[in-house]
Short mmCIF file of C-alpha atoms and ligand atoms in Angstrom, two decimals:
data_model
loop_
_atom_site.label_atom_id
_atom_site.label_comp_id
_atom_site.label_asym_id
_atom_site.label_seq_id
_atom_site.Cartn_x
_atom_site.Cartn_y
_atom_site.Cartn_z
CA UNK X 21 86.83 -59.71 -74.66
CA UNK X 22 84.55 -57.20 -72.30
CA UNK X 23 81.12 -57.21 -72.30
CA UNK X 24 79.07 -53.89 -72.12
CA UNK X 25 75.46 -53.97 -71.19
CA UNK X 26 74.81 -50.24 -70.16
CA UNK X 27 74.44 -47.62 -72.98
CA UNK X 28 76.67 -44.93 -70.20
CA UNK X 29 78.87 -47.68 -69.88
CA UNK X 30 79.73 -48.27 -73.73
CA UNK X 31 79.88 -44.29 -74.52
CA UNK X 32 82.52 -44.14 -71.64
CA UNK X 33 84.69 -47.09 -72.99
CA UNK X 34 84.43 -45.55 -76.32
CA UNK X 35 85.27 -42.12 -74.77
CA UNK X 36 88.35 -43.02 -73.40
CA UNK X 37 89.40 -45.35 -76.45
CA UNK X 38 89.39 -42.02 -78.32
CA UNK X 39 90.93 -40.10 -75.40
CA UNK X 40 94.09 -42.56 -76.09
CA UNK X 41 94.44 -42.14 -79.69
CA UNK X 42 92.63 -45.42 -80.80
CA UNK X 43 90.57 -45.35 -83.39
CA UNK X 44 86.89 -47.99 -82.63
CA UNK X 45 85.46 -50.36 -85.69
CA UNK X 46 81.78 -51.24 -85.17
CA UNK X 47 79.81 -54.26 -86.56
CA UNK X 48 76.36 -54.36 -85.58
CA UNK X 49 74.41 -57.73 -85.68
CA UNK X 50 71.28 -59.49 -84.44
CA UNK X 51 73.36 -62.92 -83.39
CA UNK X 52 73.65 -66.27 -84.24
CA UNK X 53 76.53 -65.30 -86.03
CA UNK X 54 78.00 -66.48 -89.12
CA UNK X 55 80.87 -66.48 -91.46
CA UNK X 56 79.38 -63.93 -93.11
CA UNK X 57 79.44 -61.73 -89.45
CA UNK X 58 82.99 -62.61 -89.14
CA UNK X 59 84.40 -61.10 -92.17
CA UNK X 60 82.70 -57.84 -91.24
CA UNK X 61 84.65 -58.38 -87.82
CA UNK X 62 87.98 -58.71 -90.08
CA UNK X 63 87.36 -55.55 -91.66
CA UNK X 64 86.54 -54.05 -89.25
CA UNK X 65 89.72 -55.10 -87.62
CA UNK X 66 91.96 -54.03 -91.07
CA UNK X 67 90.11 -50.59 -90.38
CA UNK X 68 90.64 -50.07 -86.73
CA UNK X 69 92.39 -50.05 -83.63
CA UNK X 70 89.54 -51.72 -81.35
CA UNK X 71 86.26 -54.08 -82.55
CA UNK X 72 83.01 -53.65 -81.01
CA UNK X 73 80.23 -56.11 -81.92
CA UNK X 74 76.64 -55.42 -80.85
CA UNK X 75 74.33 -58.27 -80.67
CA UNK X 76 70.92 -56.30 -80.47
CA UNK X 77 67.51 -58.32 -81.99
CA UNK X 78 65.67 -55.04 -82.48
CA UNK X 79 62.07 -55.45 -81.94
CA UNK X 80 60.99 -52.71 -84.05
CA UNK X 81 62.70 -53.42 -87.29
CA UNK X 82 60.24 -56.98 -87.08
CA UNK X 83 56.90 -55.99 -88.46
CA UNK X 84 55.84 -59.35 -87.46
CA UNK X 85 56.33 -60.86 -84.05
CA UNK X 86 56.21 -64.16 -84.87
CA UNK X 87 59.52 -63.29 -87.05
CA UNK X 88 60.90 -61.72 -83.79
CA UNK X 89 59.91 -64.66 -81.56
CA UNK X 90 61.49 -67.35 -84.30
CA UNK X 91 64.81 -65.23 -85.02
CA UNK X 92 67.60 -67.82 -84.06
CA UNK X 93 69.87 -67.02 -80.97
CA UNK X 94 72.44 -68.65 -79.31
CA UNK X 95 74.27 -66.01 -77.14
CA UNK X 96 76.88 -68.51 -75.46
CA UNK X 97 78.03 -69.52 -78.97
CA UNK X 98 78.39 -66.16 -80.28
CA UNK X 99 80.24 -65.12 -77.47
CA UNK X 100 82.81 -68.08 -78.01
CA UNK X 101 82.71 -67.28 -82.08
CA UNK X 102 83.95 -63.47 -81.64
CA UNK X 103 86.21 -64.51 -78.39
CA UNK X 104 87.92 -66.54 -80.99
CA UNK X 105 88.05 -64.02 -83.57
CA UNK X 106 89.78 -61.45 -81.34
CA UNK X 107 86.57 -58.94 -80.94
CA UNK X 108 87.83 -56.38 -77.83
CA UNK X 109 84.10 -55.55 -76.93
CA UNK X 110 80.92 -57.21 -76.82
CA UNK X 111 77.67 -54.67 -76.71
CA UNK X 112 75.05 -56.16 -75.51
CA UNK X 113 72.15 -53.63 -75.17
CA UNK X 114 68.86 -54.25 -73.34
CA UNK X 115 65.45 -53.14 -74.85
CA UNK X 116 63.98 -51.63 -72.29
CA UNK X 117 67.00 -48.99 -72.17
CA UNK X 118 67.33 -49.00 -75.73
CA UNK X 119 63.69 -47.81 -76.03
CA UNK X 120 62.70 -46.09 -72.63
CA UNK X 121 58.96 -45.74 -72.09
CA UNK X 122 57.55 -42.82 -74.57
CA UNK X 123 60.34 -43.50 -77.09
CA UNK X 124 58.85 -41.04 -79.78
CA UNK X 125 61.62 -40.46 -82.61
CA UNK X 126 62.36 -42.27 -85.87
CA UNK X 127 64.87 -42.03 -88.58
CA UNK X 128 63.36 -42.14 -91.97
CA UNK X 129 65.11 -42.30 -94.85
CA UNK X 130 62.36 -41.67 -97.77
CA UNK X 131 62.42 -43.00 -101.21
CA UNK X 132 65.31 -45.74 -100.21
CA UNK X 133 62.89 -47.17 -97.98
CA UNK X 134 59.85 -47.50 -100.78
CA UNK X 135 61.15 -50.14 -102.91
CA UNK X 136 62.33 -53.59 -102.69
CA UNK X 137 61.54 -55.10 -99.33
CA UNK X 138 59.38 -52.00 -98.29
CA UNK X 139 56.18 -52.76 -99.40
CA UNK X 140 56.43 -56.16 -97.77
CA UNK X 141 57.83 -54.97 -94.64
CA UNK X 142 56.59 -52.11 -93.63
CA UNK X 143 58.07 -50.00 -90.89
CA UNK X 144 61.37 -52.17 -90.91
CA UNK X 145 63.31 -49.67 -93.05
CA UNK X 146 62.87 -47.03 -89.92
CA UNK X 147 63.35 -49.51 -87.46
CA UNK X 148 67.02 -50.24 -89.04
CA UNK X 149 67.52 -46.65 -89.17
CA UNK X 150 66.53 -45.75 -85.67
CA UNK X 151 68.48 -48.20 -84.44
CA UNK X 152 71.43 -47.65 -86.70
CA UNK X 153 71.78 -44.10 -85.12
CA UNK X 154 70.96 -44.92 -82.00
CA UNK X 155 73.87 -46.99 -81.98
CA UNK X 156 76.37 -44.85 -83.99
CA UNK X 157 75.64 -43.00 -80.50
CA UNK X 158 75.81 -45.21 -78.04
CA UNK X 159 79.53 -46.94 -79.25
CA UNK X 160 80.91 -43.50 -81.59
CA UNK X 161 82.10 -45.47 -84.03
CA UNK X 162 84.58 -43.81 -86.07
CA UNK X 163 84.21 -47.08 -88.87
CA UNK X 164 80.78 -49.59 -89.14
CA UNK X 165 80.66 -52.26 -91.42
CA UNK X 166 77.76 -53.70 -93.16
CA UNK X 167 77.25 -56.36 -95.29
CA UNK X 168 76.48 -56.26 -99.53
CA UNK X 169 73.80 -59.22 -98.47
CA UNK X 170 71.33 -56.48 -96.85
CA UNK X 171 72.01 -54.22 -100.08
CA UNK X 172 68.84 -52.57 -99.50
CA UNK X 173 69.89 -51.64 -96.07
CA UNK X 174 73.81 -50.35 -96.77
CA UNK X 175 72.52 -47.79 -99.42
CA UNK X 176 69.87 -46.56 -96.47
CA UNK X 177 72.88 -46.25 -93.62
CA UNK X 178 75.13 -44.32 -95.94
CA UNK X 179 72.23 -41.86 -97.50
CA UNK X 180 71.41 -41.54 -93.16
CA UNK X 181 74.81 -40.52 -92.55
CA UNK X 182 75.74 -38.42 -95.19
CA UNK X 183 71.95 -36.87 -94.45
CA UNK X 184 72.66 -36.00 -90.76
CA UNK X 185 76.45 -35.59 -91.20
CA UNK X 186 76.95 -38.32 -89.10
CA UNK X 187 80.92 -38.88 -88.13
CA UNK X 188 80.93 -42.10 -89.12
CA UNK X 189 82.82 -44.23 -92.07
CA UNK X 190 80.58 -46.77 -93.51
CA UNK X 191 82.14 -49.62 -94.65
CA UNK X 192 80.38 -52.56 -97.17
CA UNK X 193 81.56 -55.77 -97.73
CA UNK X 194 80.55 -58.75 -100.56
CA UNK X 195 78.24 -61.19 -99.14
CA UNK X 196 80.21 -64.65 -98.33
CA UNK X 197 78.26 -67.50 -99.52
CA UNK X 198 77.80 -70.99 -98.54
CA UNK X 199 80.12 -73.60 -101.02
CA UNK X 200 77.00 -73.99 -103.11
CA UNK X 201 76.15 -70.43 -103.23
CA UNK X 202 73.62 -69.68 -100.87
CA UNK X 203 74.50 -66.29 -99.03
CA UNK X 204 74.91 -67.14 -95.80
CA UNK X 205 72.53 -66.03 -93.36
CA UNK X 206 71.18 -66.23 -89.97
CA UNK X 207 67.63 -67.14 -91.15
CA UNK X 208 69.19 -70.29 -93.10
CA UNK X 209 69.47 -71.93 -89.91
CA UNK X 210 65.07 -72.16 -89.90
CA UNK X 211 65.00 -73.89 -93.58
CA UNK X 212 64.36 -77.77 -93.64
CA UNK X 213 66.34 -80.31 -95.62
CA UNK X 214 65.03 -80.01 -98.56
CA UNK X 215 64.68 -76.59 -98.59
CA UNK X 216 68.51 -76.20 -97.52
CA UNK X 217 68.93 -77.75 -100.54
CA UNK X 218 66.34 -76.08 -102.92
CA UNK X 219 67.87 -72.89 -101.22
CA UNK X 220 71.14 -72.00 -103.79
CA UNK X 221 68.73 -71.95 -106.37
CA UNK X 222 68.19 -68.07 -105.89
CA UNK X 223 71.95 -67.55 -106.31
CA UNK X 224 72.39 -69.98 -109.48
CA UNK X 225 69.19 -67.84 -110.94
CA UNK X 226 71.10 -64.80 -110.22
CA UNK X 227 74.08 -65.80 -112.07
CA UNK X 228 72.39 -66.41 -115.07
CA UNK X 229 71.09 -63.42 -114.95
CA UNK X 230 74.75 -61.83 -114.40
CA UNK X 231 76.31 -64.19 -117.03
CA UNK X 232 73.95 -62.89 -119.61
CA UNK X 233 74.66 -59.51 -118.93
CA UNK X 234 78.09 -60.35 -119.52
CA UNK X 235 77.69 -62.18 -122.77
CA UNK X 236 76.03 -58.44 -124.21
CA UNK X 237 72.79 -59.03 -122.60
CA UNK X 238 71.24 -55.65 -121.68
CA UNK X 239 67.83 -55.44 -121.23
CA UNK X 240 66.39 -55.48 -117.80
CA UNK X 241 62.89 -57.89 -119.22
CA UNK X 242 64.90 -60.44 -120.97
CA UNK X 243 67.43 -60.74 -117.58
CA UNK X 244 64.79 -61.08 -115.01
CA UNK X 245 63.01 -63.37 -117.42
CA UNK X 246 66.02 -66.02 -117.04
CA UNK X 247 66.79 -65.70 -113.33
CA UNK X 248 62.57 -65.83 -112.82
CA UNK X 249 62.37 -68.71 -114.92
CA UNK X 250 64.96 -70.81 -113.27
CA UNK X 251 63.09 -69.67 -109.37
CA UNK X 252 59.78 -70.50 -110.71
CA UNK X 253 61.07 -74.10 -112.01
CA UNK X 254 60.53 -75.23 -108.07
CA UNK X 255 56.91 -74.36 -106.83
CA UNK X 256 58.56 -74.42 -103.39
CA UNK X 257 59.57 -70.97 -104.52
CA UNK X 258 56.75 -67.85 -103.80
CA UNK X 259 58.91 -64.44 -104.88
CA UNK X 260 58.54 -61.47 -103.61
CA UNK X 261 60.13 -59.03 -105.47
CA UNK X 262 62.85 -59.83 -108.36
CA UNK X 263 64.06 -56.37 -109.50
CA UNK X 264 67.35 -54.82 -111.85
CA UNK X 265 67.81 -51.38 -109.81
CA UNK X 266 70.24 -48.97 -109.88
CA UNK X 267 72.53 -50.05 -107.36
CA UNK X 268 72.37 -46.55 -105.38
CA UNK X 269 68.97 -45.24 -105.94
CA UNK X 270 67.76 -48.74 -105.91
CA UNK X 271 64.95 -48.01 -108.36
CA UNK X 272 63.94 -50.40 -111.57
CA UNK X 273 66.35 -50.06 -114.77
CA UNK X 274 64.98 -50.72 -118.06
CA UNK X 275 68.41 -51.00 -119.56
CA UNK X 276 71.20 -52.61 -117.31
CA UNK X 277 75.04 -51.29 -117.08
CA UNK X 278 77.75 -51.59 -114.67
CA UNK X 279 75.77 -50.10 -111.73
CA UNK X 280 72.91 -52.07 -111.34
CA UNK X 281 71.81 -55.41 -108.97
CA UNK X 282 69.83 -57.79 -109.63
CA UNK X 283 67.83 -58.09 -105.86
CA UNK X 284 65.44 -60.85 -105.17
CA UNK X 285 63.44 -61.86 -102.08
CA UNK X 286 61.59 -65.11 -102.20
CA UNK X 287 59.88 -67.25 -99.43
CA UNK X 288 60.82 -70.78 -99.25
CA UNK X 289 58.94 -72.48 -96.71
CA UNK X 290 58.29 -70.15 -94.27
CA UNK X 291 61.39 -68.44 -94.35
CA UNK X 292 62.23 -65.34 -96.26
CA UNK X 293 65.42 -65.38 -98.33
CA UNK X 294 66.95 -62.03 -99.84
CA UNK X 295 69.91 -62.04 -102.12
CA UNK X 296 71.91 -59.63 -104.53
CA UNK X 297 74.22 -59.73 -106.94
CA UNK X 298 75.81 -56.51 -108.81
CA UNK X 299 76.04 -57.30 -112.72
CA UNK X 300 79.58 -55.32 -112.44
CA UNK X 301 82.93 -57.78 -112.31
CA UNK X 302 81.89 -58.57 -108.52
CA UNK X 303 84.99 -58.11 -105.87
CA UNK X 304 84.98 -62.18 -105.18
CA UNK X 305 86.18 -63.12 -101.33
CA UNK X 306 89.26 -65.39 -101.06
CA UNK X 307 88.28 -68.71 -100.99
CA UNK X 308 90.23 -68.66 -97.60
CA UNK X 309 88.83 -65.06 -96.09
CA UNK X 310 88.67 -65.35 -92.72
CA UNK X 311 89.52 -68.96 -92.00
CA UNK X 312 92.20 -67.35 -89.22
CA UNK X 313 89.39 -65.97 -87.36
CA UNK X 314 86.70 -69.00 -88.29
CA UNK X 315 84.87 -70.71 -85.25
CA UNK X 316 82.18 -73.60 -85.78
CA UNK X 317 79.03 -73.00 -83.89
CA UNK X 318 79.14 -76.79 -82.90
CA UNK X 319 82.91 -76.26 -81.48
CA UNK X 320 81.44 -72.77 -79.78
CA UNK X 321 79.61 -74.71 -77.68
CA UNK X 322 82.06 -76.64 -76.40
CA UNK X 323 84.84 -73.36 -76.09
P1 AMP M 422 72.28 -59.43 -89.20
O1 AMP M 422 72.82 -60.08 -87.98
O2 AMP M 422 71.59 -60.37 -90.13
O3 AMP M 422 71.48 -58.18 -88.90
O4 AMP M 422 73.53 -58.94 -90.03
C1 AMP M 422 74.51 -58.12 -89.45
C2 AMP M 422 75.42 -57.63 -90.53
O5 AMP M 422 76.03 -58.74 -91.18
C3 AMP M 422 74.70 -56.84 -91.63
O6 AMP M 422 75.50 -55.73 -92.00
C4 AMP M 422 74.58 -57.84 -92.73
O7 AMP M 422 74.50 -57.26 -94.02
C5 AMP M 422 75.87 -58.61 -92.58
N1 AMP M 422 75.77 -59.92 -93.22
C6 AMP M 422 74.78 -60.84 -93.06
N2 AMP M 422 75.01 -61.92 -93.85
C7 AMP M 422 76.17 -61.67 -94.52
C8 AMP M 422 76.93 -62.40 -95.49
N3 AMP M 422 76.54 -63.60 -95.93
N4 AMP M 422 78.06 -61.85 -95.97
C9 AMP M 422 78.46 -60.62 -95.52
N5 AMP M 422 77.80 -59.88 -94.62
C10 AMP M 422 76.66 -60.41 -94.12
#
């Protein structure tokens, strides 16, 4: 696996990928990677010729710096993890060349950005954006995947690129989830014991809500009511938004169908959890997915 640091340096590699014929998958992340990371790399990998992985924790998509400062990394395990799962370029960008004194331009992507985990986070939406771009250009992707889990954030990267014509296929994948549910994330790694195991809770309320869709259910009230009641039944719980949206314009629906998600956010501890699930037959993962390509953090460390 090569490691790119300079921005010139990654647009020539990509250059000359292209200049032979092969085709380059992208799957940007902010580290302290994951399962869930991994089956983006697989895709990615099904899609094209050569896998680039950025690891980038992008100051300006925090809109709290304590967040920043406590985001988990572990750079020497990461490296091992996609070493392992046969990535053929690590992108490693540096901040101070990714935003060069009087950076001045951001990508906003209105209305997408307003709902959900907007209002709470304000700013991040064009920080994900910006960078999103910015990187499309620096690596000239011709396939990025992103994962279901940030649903909020896949409908905002494919409105950008169809938006600025952007040559660029987007590619989303279901959200792979711990044994017990919880959708495995980066963040997990900050929540205590007992609120590892509080944690699958979200998911389980989730279901309900699905199940009762499923069973003729159709009105939005009566489905949040069930997955809300079973959050608020721990006070460890605070939520921040439970919503039934239209999976694509990601605004409330009064009357669910095939197309919507049920979206949640909810702190536990200090940590801030987001999940989705769509209330269509969801596209479930093979227990086995990526198992070929699997590395354990603990083992990374060791590789
Ligand atoms: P992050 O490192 O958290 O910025 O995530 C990088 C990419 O991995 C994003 O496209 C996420 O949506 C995706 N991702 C994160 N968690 C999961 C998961 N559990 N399943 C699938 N994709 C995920």
């Amino acid at each position: 696996m090569k490691t790119i640091t300079g921005i010139a340096k990654m647009q020539e590699f990509s250059r000359q990928l292209h200049a032979g014929g092969l085709t380059v998958g992208f799957v940007p992340t902010m580290g302290y990677l994951h399962d869930g990371h991994l089956e983006l790399v697989r895709r990615a990998r099904t899609e094209c010729d050569t896998v680039v992985v950025s690891i980038f924790v992008n100051p300006t998509q925090f809109n709290n710096r304590e967040d920043f400062e406590k985001y988990p990394r572990d750079l020497a395990a990461d490296r091992a993890v996609l070493e392992h799962a046969g990535v053929d370029v690590l992108f490693l960008p540096e901040a101070s060349e990714v935003y060069a004194p009087g950076a001045a331009t951001h990508v906003h992507v209105a209305a997408l950005g307003e709902h959900l985990c907007g209002p709470t986070r304000p700013g991040h939406f064009d920080g994900v954006a910006t960078i999103v771009a910015a990187l499309f250009n620096m690596v000239m992707p011709d396939v990025a995947v992103f994962g279901e889990k940030d649903w909020q954030q896949l409908q905002i990267v494919r409105r950008m690129v169809k938006d600025l014509h952007l040559p660029v296929k987007v590619v989303g994948v279901p959200t792979l989830r711990e044994s017990d549910g919880l959708a495995m994330s980066s963040r997990n790694a900050r929540l205590g014991e007992n609120e590892r195991r509080l944690a699958p809770v979200i998911h389980r309320a989730l279901s309900l809500a699905v199940d009762a869709y499923r069973s003729g259910e159709k009105r939005s009230s009566t489905l949040l009511a069930l997955a809300r009641a079973a959050i608020e039944e721990s006070p460890a719980f605070r939520i921040d938004y439970l919503e039934l949206i239209d999976g694509e314009a990601l605004t409330p629906v009064e009357t669910a169908n095939d197309g919507s998600v049920v979206a949640v956010a909810a702190f536990l501890g200090g940590v801030r959890l987001i999940d989705n699930v769509s209330l269509a037959r969801p596209r479930a993962l093979d227990a086995s997915s990526g198992a070929d390509i699997r590395m354990r953090r603990e083992d990374a460390h060791h590789a």
